Coordinates of C-alpha atoms and ligand atoms in Angstrom, one line a residue:
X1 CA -61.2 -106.6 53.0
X2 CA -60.7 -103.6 55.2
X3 CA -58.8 -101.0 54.0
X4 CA -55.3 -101.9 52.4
X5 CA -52.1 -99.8 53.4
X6 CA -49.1 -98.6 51.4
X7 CA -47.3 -101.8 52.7
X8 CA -50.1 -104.5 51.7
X9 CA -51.3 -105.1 55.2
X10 CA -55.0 -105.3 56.3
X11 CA -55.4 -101.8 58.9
X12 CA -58.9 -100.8 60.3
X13 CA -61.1 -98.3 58.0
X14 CA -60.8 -95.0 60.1
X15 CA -64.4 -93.7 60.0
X16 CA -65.1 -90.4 62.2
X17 CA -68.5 -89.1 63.0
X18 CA -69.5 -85.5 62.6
X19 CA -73.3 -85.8 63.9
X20 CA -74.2 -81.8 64.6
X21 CA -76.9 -80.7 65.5
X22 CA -80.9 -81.8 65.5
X23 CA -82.0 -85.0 64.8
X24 CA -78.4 -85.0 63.4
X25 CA -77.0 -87.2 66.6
X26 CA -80.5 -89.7 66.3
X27 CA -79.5 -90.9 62.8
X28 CA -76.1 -91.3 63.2
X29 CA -76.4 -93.1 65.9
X30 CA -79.1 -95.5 64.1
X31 CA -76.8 -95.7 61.3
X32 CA -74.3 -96.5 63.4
X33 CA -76.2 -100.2 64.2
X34 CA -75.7 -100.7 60.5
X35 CA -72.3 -99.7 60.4
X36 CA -71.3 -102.0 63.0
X37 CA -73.4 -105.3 61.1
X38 CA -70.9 -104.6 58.2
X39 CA -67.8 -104.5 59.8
X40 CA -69.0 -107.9 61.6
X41 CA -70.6 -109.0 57.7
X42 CA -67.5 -108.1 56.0
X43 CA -65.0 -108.5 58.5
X44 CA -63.7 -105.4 57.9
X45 CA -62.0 -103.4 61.1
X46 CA -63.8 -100.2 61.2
X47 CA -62.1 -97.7 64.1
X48 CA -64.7 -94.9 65.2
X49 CA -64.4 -91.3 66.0
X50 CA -67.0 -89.1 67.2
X51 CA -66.7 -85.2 66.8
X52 CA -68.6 -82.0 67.0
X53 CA -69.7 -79.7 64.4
X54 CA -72.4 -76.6 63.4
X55 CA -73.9 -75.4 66.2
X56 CA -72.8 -77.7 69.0
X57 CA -69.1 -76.9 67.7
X58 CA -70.4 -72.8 68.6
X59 CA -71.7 -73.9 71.5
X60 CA -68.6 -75.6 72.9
X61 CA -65.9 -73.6 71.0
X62 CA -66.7 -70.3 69.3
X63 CA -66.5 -71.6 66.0
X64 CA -68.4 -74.0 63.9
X65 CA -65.8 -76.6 63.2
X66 CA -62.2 -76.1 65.1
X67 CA -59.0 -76.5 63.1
X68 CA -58.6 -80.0 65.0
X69 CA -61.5 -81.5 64.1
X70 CA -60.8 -80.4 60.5
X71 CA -57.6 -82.2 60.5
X72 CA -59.3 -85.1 62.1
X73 CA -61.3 -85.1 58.9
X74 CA -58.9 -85.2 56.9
X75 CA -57.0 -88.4 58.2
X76 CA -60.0 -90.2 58.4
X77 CA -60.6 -92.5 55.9
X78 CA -64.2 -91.4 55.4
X79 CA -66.6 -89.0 57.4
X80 CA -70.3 -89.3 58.6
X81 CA -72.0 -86.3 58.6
X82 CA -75.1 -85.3 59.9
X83 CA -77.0 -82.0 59.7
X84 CA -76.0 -78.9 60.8
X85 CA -77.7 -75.9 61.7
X86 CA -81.2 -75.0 64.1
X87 CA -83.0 -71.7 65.5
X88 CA -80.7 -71.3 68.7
X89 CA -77.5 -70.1 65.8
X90 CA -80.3 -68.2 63.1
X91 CA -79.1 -64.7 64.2
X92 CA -75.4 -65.3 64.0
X93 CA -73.6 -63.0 61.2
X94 CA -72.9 -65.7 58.1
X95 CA -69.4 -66.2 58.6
X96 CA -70.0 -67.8 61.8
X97 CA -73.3 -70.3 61.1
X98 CA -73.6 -73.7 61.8
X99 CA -73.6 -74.4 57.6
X100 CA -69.8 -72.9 57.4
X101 CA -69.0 -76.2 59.5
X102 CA -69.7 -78.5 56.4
X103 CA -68.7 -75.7 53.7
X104 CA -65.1 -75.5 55.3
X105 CA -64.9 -79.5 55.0
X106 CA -66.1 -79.4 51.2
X107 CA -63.2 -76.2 50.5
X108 CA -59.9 -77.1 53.2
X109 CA -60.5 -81.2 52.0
X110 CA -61.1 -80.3 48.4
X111 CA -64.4 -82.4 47.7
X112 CA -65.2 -81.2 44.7
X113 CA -67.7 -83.9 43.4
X114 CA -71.0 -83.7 45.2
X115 CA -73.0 -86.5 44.2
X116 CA -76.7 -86.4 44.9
X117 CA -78.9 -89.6 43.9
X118 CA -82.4 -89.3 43.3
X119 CA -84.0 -92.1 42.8
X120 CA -87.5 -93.3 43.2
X121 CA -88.4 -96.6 45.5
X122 CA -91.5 -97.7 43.6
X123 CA -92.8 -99.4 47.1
X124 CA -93.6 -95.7 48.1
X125 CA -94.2 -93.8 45.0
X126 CA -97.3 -92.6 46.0
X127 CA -95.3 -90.1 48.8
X128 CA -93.9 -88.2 45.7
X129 CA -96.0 -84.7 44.5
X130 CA -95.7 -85.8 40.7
X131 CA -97.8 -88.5 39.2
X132 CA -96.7 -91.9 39.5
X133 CA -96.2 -92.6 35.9
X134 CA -93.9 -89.3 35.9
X135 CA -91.3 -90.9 38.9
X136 CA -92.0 -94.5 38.6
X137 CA -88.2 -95.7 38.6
X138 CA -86.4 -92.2 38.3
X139 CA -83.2 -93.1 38.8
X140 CA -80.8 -90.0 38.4
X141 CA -77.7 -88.5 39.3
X142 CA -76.8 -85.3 40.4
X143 CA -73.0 -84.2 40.2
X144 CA -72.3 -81.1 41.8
X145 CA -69.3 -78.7 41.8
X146 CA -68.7 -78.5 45.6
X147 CA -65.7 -76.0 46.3
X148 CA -65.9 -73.1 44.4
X149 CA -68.4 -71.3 42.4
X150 CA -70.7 -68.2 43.9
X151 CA -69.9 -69.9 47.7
X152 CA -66.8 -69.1 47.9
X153 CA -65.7 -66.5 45.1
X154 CA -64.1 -63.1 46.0
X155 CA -64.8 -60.5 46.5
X156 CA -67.9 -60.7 48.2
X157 CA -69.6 -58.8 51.2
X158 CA -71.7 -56.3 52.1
X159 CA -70.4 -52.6 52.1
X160 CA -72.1 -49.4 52.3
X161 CA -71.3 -47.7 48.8
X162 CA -71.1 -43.7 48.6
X163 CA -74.6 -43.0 48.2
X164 CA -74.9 -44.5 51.6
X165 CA -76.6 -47.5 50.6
X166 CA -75.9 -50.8 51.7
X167 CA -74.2 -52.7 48.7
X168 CA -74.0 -56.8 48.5
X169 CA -71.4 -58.6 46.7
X170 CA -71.0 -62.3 45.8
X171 CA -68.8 -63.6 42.9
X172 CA -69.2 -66.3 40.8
X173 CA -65.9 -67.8 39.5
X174 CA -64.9 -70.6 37.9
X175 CA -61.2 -71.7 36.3
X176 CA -60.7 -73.9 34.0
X177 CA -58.9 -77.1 36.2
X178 CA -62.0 -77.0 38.5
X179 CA -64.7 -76.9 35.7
X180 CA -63.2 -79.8 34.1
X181 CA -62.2 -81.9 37.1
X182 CA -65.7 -82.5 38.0
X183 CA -67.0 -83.1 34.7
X184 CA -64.0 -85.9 34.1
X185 CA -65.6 -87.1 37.4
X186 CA -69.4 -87.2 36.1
X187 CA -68.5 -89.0 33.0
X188 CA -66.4 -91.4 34.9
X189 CA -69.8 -91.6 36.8
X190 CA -72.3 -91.7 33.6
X191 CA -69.9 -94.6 32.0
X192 CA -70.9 -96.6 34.9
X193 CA -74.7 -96.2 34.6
X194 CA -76.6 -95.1 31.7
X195 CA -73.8 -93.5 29.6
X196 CA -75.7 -90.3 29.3
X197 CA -74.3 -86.9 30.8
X198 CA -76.3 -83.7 30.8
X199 CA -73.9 -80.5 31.9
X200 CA -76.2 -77.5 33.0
X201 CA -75.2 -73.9 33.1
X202 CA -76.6 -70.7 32.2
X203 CA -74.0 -70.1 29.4
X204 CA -76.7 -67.7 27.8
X205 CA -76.2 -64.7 30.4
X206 CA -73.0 -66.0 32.5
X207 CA -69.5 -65.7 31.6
X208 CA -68.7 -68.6 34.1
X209 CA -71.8 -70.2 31.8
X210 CA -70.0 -70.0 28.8
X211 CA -66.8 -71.6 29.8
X212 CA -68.4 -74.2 31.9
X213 CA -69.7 -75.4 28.8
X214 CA -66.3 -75.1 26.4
X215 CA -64.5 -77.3 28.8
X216 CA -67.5 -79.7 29.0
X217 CA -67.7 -79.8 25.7
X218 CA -63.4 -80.4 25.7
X219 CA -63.6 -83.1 27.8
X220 CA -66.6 -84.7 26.4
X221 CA -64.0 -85.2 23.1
X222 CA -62.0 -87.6 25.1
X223 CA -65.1 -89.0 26.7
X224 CA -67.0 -89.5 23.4
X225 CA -68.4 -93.2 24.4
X226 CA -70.9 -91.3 26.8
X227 CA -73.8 -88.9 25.3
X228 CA -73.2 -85.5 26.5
X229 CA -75.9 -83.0 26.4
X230 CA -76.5 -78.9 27.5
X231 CA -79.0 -77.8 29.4
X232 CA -80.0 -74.2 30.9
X233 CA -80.5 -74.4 34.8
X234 CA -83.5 -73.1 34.3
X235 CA -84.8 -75.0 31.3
X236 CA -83.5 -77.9 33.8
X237 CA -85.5 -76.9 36.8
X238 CA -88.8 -77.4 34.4
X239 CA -87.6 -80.2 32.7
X240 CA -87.2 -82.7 36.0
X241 CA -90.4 -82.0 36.9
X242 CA -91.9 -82.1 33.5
X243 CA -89.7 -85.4 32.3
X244 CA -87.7 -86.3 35.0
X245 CA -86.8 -89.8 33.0
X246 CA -84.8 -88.3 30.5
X247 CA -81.9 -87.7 32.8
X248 CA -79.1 -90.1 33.5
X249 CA -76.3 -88.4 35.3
X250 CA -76.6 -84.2 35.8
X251 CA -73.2 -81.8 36.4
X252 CA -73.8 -78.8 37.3
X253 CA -72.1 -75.8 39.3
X254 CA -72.6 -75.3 43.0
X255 CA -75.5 -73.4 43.1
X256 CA -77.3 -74.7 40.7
X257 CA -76.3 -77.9 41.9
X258 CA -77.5 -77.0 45.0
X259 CA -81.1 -75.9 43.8
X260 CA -81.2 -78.8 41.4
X261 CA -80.7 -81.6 43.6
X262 CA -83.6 -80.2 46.0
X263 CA -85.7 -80.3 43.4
X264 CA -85.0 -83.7 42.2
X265 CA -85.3 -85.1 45.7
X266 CA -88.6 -84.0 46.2
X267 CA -89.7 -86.3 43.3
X268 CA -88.9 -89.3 45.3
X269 CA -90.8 -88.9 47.3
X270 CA -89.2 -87.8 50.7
X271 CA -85.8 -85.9 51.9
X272 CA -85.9 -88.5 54.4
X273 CA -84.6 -91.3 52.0
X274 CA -82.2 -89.7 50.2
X275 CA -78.4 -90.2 50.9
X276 CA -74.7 -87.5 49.2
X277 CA -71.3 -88.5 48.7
X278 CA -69.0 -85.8 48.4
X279 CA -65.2 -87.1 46.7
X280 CA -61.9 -85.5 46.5
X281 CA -62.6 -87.7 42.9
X282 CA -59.0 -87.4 41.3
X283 CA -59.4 -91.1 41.0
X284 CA -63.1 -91.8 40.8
X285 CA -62.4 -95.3 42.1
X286 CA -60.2 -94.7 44.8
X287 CA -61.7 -91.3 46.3
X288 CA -58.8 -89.9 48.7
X289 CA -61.6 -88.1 50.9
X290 CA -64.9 -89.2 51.3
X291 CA -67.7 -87.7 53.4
X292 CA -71.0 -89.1 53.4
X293 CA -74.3 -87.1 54.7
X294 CA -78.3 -87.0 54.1
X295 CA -79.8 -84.9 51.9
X296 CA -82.0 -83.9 54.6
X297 CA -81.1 -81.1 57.1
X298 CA -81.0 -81.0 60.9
X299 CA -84.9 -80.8 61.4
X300 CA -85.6 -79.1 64.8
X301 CA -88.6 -79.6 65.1
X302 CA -88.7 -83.3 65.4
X303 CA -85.5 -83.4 67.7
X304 CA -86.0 -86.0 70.6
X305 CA -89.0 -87.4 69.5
X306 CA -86.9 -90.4 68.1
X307 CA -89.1 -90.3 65.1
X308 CA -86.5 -88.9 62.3
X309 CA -86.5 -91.1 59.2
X310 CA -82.5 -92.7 59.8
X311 CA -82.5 -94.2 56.6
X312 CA -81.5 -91.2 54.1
X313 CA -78.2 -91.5 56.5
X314 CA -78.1 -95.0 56.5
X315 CA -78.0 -95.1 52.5
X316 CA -75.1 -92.7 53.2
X317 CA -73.2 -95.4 55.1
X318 CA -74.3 -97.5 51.5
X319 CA -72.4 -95.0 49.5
X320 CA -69.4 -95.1 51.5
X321 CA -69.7 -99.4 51.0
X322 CA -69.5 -98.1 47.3
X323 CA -67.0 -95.3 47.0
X324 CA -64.3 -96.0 50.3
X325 CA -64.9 -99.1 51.1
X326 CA -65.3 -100.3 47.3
X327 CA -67.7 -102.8 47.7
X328 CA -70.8 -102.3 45.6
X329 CA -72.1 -105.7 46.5
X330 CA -72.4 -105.2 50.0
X331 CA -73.7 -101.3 48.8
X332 CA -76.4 -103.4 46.8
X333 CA -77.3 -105.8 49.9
X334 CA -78.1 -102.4 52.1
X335 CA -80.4 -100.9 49.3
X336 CA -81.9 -104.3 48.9
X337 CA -82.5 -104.4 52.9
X338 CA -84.2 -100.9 52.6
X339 CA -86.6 -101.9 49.5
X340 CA -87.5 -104.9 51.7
X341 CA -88.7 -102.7 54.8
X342 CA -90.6 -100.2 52.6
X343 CA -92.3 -103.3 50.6
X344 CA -93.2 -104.3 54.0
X345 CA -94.9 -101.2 54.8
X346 CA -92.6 -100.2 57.5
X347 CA -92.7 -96.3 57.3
X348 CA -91.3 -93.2 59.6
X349 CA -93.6 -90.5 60.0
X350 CA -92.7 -88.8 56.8
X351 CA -93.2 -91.3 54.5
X352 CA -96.1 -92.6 56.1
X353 CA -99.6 -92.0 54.0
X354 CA -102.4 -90.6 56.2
X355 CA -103.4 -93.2 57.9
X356 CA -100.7 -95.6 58.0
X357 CA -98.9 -96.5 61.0
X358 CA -95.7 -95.0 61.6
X359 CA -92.7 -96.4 63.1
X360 CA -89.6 -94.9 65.2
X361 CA -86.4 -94.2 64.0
X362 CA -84.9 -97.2 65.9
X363 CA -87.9 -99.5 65.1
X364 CA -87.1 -98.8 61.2
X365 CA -83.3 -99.6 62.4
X366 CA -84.5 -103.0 63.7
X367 CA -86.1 -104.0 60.6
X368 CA -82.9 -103.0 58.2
X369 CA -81.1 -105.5 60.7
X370 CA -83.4 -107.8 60.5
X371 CA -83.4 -107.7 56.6
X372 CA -79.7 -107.8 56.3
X373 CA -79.9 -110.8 58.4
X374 CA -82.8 -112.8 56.1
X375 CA -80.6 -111.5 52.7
X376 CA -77.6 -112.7 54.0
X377 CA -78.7 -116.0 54.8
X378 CA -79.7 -116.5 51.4
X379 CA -76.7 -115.0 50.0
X380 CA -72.9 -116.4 50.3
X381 CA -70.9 -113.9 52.2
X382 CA -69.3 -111.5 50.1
X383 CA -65.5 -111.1 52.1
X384 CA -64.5 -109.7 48.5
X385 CA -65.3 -106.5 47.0
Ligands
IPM401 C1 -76.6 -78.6 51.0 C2 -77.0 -77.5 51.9 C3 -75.7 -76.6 52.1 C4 -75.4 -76.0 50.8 C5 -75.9 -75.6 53.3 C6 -76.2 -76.3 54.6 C7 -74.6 -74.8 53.4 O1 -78.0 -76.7 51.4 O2 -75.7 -79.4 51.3 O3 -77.2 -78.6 49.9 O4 -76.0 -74.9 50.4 O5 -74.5 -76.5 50.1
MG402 MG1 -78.9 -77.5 49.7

């Protein structure tokens, strides 16, 4: 298939690599195997950049992401990201740390619609905190606001107000376009799956509350084939861990959204297996802007030892099938590669039970090709989304 232009004619899929900083270079470059099976698989073109961002970007430049690599970005038909962030940049003022790399992606290429899976593999549900019987086959959907809200209203800073004391400011805004943008993208989403949307706020004490749920509740009128439900955030936070089943697809603002799908993570089981998308989602089935990263974050303390868990990022690249490359079969064949690994006990270190023997980040590589290799012997080829 490969990506079709204006004119009609096959041209390469233009995917650049953002890997940062940690163990963020180890599972890009793991995912990166898997990348290049599929382009061979599908025989799809797939042109590669590599760039810098977070603290290597500061390191190199000054800033976390230069105005070049931004535009890169925002050429490039979808993005890899990997983790940003680490000790060496912790003292830096906030304005210049690693995580304004990613945030300045999210805002200047306008991907608004963060989505965050959690689902449970049931081949390791005994790495999740809750009870199997609670996450058994949890299989939600987190949608999150991702360019406005509290991290990026204004005004905000810190000031020293006339009593001498320092003052901290941080604004929480919302209009109406971006409120409803996102939630025309999560029942776009919901439609597809379970036809269940759940829109959280806090429209009990916030003003930005309140309207987040009138223009939910607007364009829930022209959505009325999916179930829409309110929640409180908080009555949320308790409710995923009390009855995680009873949610379908979750939208939420950015900082709830934020807190929220850390929380629903953990009941899979592990960070390390959990993939994002985050859309410019005008057109939820031709995303414009696409950039796929792990949940996960740049883990420092297990840089180098080639042990990081690649497959949260390699589900990524299985989102990007989905979304960019609009192949949800090939999407499917991935996450059918990585239930056949886990079901044959290979485990990275943090999955692994005590015990257990755990594999290397490349080894767990090997066996994802070597998976994709058995499944697509026994499958036709799927040229065709
Ligand atoms: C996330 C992260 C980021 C966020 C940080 C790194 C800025 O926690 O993607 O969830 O808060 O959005
Ligand atoms: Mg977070």
């Amino acid at each position: 298939m490969g990506a079709v232009s204006e004119s009609g004619t096959n041209r390469a899929f233009n995917l650049l690599t953002l890997p940062g900083d940690g163990i963020g270079s180890e599972i890009i470059d793991e995912t990166l195997r898997v990348v290049a099976w599929f382009s061979d698989y599908l025989d799809v073109p797939i042109d590669i950049e590599h760039d810098i961002v977070g603290g290597a970007s500061i390191d190199e430049h000054g800033v976390p992401i230069t105005d070049a690599v931004v535009q890169k970005a925002n050429c490039a038909d979808a993005i890899l990201f990997g983790a940003v962030g680490g000790p060496k940049w912790d003292g830096l003022p906030r304005a210049a740390r690693p995580e304004m790399g990613i945030l300045r992606l999210r805002k200047e290429l306008d991907l608004f619609a963060n989505l965050r899976p959690a689902v449970n593999f049931p081949e390791i549900v005994a790495a999740s905190s809750l009870r199997p019987e609670l996450v058994e086959s949890i299989d939600i959907m987190i949608v999150r606001e991702s360019t406005s809200g509290v991290y990026f209203g204004e005004p905000r800073g810190i000031e020293t107000n006339e009593k001498g004391m320092r003052r901290a400011v941080d604004t929480q805004a919302y209009d109406e376009a971006e409120i409803a943008r996102v939630c025309r993208a999560a029942f776009e989403i919901a439609r597809r799956r379970g036809g269940r949307l759940c829109s959280v706020d806090k429209a009990n004490v916030m003003e930005t509350g309140a309207l987040w749920r009138t223009i939910a509740t607007e364009i829930g009128q022209d959505n009325a084939d999916v179930e829409l439900s309110h929640m409180y955030a908080d009555n949320c936070a308790m409710q995923l861990l009390r009855e995680p089943k009873q949610f379908d697809v979750i939208v939420t603002d950015n900082l709830f959204g934020d807190i929220l799908s850390d929380e629903a993570a953990a009941l899979s089981g592990s960070l390390g297996l959990l993939p994002s998308a985050t859309l410019h989602m005008a057109d939820p089935e031709r995303p414009k802007r696409a950039l796929y990263e792990p949940i996960h974050g740049s883990a420092p303390d297990i840089v180098g030892k080639g042990i990081a868990n690649p497959l949260a990022s390699i589900l990524s690249f299985g989102m990007c099938l989905n979304y960019s490359l609009r192949n949800s079969a090939a999407a499917d064949l991935l996450t059918q590669a990585v239930r056949r690994v886990l079901a044959q006990g290979f485990r990275t270190a943090d999955i692994a039970a005590a015990g257990e023997k755990a594999v290397t980040g490349s080894e767990m590589t090997d066996s994802i090709l070597a998976a994709l290799n058995e499944l697509a012997e026994d499958s036709p080829r799927m040229m065709e989304a």
